[in-house]
PDB file of C-alpha atoms in Angstrom:
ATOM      1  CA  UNK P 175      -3.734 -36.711  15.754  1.00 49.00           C
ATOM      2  CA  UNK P 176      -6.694 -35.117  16.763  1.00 46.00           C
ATOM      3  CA  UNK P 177      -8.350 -38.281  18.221  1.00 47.00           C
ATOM      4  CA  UNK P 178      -4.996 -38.900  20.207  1.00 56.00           C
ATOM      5  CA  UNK P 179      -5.014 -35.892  21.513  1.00 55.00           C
ATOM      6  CA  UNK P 180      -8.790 -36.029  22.522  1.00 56.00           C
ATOM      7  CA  UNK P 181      -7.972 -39.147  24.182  1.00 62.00           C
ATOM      8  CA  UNK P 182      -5.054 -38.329  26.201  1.00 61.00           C
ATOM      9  CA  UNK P 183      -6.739 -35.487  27.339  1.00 67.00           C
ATOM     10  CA  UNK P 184      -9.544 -37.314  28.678  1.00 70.00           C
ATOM     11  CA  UNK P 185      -7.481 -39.889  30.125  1.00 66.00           C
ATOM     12  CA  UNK P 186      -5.487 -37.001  31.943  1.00 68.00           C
ATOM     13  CA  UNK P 187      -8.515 -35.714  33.260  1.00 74.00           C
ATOM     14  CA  UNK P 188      -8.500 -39.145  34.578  1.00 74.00           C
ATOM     15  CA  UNK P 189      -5.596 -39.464  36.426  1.00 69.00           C
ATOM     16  CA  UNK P 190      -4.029 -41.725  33.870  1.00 68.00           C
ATOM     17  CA  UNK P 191      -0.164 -40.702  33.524  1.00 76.00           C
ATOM     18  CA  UNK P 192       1.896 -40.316  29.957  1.00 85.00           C
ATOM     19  CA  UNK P 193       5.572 -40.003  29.808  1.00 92.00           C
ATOM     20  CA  UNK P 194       8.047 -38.586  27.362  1.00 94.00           C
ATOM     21  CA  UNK P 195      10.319 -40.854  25.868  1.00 95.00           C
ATOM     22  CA  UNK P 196      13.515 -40.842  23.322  1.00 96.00           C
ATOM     23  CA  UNK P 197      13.706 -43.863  20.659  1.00 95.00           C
ATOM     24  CA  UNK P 198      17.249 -45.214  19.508  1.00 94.00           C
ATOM     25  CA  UNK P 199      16.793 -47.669  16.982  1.00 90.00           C
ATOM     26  CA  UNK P 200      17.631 -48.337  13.679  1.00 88.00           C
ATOM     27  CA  UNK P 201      15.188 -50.540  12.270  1.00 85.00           C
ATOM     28  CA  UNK P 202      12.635 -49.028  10.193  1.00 88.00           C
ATOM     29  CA  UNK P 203      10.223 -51.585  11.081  1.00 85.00           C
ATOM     30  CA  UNK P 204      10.486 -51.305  15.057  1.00 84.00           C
ATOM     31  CA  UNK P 205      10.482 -47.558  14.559  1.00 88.00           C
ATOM     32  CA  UNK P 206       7.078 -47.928  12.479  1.00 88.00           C
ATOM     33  CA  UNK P 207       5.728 -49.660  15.221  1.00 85.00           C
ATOM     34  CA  UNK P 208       7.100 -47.824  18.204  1.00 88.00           C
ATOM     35  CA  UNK P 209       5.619 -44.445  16.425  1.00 91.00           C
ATOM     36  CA  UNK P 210       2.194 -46.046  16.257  1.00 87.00           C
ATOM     37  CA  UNK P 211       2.406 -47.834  19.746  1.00 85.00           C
ATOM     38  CA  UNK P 212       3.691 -45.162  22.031  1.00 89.00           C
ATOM     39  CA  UNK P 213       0.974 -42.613  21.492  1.00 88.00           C
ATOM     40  CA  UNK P 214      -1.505 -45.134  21.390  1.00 84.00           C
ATOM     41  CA  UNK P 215      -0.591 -45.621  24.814  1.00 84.00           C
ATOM     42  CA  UNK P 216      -0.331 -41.936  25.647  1.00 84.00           C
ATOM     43  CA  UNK P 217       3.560 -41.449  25.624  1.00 91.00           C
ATOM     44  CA  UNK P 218       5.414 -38.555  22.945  1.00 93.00           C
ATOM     45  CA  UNK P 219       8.080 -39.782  21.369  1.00 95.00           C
ATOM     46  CA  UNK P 220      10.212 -36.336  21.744  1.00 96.00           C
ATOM     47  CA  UNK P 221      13.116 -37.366  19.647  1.00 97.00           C
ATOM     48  CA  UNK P 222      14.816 -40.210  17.531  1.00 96.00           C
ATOM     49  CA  UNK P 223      18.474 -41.272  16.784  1.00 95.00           C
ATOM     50  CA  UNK P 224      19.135 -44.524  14.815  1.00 91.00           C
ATOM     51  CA  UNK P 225      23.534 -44.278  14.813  1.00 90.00           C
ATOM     52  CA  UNK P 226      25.995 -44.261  17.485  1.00 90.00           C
ATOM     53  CA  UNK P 227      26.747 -40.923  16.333  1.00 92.00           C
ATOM     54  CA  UNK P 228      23.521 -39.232  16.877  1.00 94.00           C
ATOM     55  CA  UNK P 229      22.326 -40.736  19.805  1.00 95.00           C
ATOM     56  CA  UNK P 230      25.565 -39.442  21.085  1.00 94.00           C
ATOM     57  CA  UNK P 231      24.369 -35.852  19.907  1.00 96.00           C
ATOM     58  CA  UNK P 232      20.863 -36.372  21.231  1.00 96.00           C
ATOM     59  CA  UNK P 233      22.160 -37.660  24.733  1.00 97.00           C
ATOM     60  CA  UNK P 234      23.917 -34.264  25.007  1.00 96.00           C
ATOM     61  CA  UNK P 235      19.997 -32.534  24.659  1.00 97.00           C
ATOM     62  CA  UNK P 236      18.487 -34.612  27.215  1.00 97.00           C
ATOM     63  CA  UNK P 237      18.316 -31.650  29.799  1.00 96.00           C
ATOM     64  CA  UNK P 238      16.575 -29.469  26.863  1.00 96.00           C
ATOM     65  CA  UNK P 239      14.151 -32.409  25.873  1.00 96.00           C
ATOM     66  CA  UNK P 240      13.649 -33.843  29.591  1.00 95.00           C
ATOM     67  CA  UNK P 241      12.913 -37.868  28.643  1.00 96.00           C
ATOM     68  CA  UNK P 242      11.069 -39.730  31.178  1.00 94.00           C
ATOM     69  CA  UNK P 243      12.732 -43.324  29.391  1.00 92.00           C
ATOM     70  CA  UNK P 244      15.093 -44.129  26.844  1.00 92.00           C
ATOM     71  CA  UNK P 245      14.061 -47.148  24.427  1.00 90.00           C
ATOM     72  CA  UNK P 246      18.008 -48.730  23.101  1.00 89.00           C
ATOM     73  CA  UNK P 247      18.371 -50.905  20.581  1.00 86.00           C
ATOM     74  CA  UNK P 248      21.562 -52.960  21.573  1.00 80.00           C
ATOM     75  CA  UNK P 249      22.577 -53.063  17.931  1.00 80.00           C
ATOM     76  CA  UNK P 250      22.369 -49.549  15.592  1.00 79.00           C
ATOM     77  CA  UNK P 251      23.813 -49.314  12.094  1.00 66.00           C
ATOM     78  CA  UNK P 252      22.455 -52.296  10.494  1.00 56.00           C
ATOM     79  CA  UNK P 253      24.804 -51.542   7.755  1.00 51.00           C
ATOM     80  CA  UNK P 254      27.791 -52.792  10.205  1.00 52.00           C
ATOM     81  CA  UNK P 255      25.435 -56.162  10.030  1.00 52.00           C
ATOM     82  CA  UNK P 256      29.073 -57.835   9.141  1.00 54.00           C
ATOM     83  CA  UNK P 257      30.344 -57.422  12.912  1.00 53.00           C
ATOM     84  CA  UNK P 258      30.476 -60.448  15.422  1.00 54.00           C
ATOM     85  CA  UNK P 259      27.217 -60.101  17.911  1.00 49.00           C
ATOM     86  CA  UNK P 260      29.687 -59.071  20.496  1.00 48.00           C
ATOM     87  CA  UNK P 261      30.785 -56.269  18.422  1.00 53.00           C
ATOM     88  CA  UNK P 262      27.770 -55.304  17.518  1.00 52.00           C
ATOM     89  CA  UNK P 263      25.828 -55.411  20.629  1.00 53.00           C
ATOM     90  CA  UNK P 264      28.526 -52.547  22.313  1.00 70.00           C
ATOM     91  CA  UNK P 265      26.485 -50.172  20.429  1.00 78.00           C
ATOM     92  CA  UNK P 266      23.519 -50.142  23.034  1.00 81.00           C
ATOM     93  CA  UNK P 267      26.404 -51.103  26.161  1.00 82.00           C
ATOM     94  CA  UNK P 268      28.112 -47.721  25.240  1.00 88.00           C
ATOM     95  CA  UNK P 269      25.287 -45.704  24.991  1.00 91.00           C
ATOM     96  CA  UNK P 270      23.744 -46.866  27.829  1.00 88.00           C
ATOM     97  CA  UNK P 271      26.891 -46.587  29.577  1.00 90.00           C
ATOM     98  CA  UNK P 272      26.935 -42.446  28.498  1.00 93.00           C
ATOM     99  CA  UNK P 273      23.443 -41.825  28.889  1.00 93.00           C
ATOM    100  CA  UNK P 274      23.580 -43.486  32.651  1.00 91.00           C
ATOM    101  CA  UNK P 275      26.803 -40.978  33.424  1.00 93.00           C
ATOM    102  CA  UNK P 276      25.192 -37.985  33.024  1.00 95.00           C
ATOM    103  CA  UNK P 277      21.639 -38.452  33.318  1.00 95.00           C
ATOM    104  CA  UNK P 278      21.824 -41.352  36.038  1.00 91.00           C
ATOM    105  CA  UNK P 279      17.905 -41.194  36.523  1.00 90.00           C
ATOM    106  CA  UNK P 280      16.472 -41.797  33.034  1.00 92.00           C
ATOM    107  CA  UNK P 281      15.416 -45.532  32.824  1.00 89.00           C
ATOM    108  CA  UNK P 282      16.833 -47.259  29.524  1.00 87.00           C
ATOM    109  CA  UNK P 283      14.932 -49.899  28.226  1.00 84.00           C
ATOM    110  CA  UNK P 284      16.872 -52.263  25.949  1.00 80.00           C
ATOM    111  CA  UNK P 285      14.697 -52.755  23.318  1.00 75.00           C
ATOM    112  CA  UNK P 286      17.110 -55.392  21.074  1.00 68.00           C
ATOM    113  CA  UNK P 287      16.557 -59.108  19.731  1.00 62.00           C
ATOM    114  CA  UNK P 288      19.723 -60.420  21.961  1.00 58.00           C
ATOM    115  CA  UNK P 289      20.049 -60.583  25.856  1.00 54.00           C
ATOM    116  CA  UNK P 290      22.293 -57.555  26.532  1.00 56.00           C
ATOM    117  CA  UNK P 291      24.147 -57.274  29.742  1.00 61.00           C
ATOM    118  CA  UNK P 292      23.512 -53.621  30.541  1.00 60.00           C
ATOM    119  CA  UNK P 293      19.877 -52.040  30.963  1.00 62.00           C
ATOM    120  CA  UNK P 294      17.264 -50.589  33.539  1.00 59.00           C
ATOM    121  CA  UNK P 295      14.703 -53.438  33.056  1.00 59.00           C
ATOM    122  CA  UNK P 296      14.244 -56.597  31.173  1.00 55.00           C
ATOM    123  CA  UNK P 297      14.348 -56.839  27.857  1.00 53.00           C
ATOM    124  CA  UNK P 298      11.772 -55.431  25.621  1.00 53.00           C
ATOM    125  CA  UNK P 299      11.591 -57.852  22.354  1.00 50.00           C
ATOM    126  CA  UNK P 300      10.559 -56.496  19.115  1.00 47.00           C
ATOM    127  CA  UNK P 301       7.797 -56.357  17.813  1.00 42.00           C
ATOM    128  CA  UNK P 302       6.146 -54.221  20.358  1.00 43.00           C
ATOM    129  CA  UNK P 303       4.000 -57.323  22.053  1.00 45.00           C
ATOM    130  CA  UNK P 304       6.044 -58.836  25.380  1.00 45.00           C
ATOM    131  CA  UNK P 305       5.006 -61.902  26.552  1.00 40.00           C
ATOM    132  CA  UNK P 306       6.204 -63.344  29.860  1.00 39.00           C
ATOM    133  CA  UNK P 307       6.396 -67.095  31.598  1.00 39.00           C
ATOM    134  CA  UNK P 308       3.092 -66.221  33.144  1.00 39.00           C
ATOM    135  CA  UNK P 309       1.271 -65.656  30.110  1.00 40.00           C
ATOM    136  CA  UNK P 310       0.684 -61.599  30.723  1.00 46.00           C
ATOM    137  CA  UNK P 311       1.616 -59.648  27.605  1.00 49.00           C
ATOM    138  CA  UNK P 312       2.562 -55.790  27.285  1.00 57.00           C
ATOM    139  CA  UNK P 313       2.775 -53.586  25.009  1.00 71.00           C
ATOM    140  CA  UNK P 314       5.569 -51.568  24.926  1.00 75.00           C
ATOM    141  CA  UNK P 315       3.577 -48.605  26.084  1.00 78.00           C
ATOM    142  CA  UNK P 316       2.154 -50.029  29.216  1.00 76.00           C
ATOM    143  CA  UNK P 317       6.074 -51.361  29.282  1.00 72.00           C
ATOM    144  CA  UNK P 318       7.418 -47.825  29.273  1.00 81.00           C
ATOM    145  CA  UNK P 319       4.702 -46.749  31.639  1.00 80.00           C
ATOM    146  CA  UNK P 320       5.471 -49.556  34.450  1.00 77.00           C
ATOM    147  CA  UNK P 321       9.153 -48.994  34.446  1.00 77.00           C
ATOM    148  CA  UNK P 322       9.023 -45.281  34.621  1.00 81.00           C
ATOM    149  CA  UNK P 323       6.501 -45.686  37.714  1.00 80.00           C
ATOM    150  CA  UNK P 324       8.654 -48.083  39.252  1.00 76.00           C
ATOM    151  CA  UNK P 325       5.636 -51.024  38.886  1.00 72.00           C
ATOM    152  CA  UNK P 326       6.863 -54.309  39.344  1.00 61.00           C
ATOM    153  CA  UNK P 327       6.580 -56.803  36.415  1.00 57.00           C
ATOM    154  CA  UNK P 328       6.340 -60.436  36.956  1.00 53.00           C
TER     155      UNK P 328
END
């Protein structure tokens, strides 16, 4: 914690830009990973929901917590695993749909195994390495940092 902090201060001092950013996901694995990648790169994670119902709740704090980007998973509640993809993938399409209502300007970044139809960006695919026709990979830190700046990926 210590080193991270050294870091990002240093890299502040450099210009270098972090960004506060909510996780929804359910996954205990992808949530390992995201809480090791994101400050890596810099970013706080400043809260976490993993159900429909709390990301619900935590959407309603977003003008107390102030997120720069939202990572979705499309599908939360693995223990509704039983439901059709189509079912399942609403989860992420209805959040993203609430979260985009009221807080139009906060970048969502589907961060889900299937292609959803809703979303700021491209997908992000778990695990937290992205790797594109042209060979460049991201993490999903320098992903969260190119979105929120606007930076074009191709």
């Amino acid at each position: 914690m210590v080193y991270e902090a050294f870091n990002r201060g240093l890299l502040e001092k450099m210009g270098v830009r972090f960004y506060r950013v909510v996780v929804i996901e359910d996954n205990e694995r992808y949530l390992k990973d995201l809480r090791e990648d994101l400050p890596a790169a810099g970013h706080e994670i400043v809260a976490e929901a993993s159900t429909p119902e709390s990301a619900k709740a935590l959407i309603d704090r977003f003008d107390e917590i102030k997120p720069d980007a939202v990572l979705l998973d499309g599908t939360l509640d693995e223990s509704r695993a039983t439901r059709s993809d189509v079912e399942r993938g609403r989860d992420g399409e209805e959040i993203y749909a609430l979260i985009k209502r009221l807080h139009p300007n906060i970048p969502v970044i589907p961060f889900t195994k299937s292609l959803p139809e809703w979303g700021d960006t491209p997908l992000v695919n778990p695990p937290s390495k992205i790797h594109w026709a042209n060979k460049q990979t991201l993490d999903v830190g320098d992903w969260v940092t190119k979105i929120v700046e606007g930076t074009p990926i191709v």
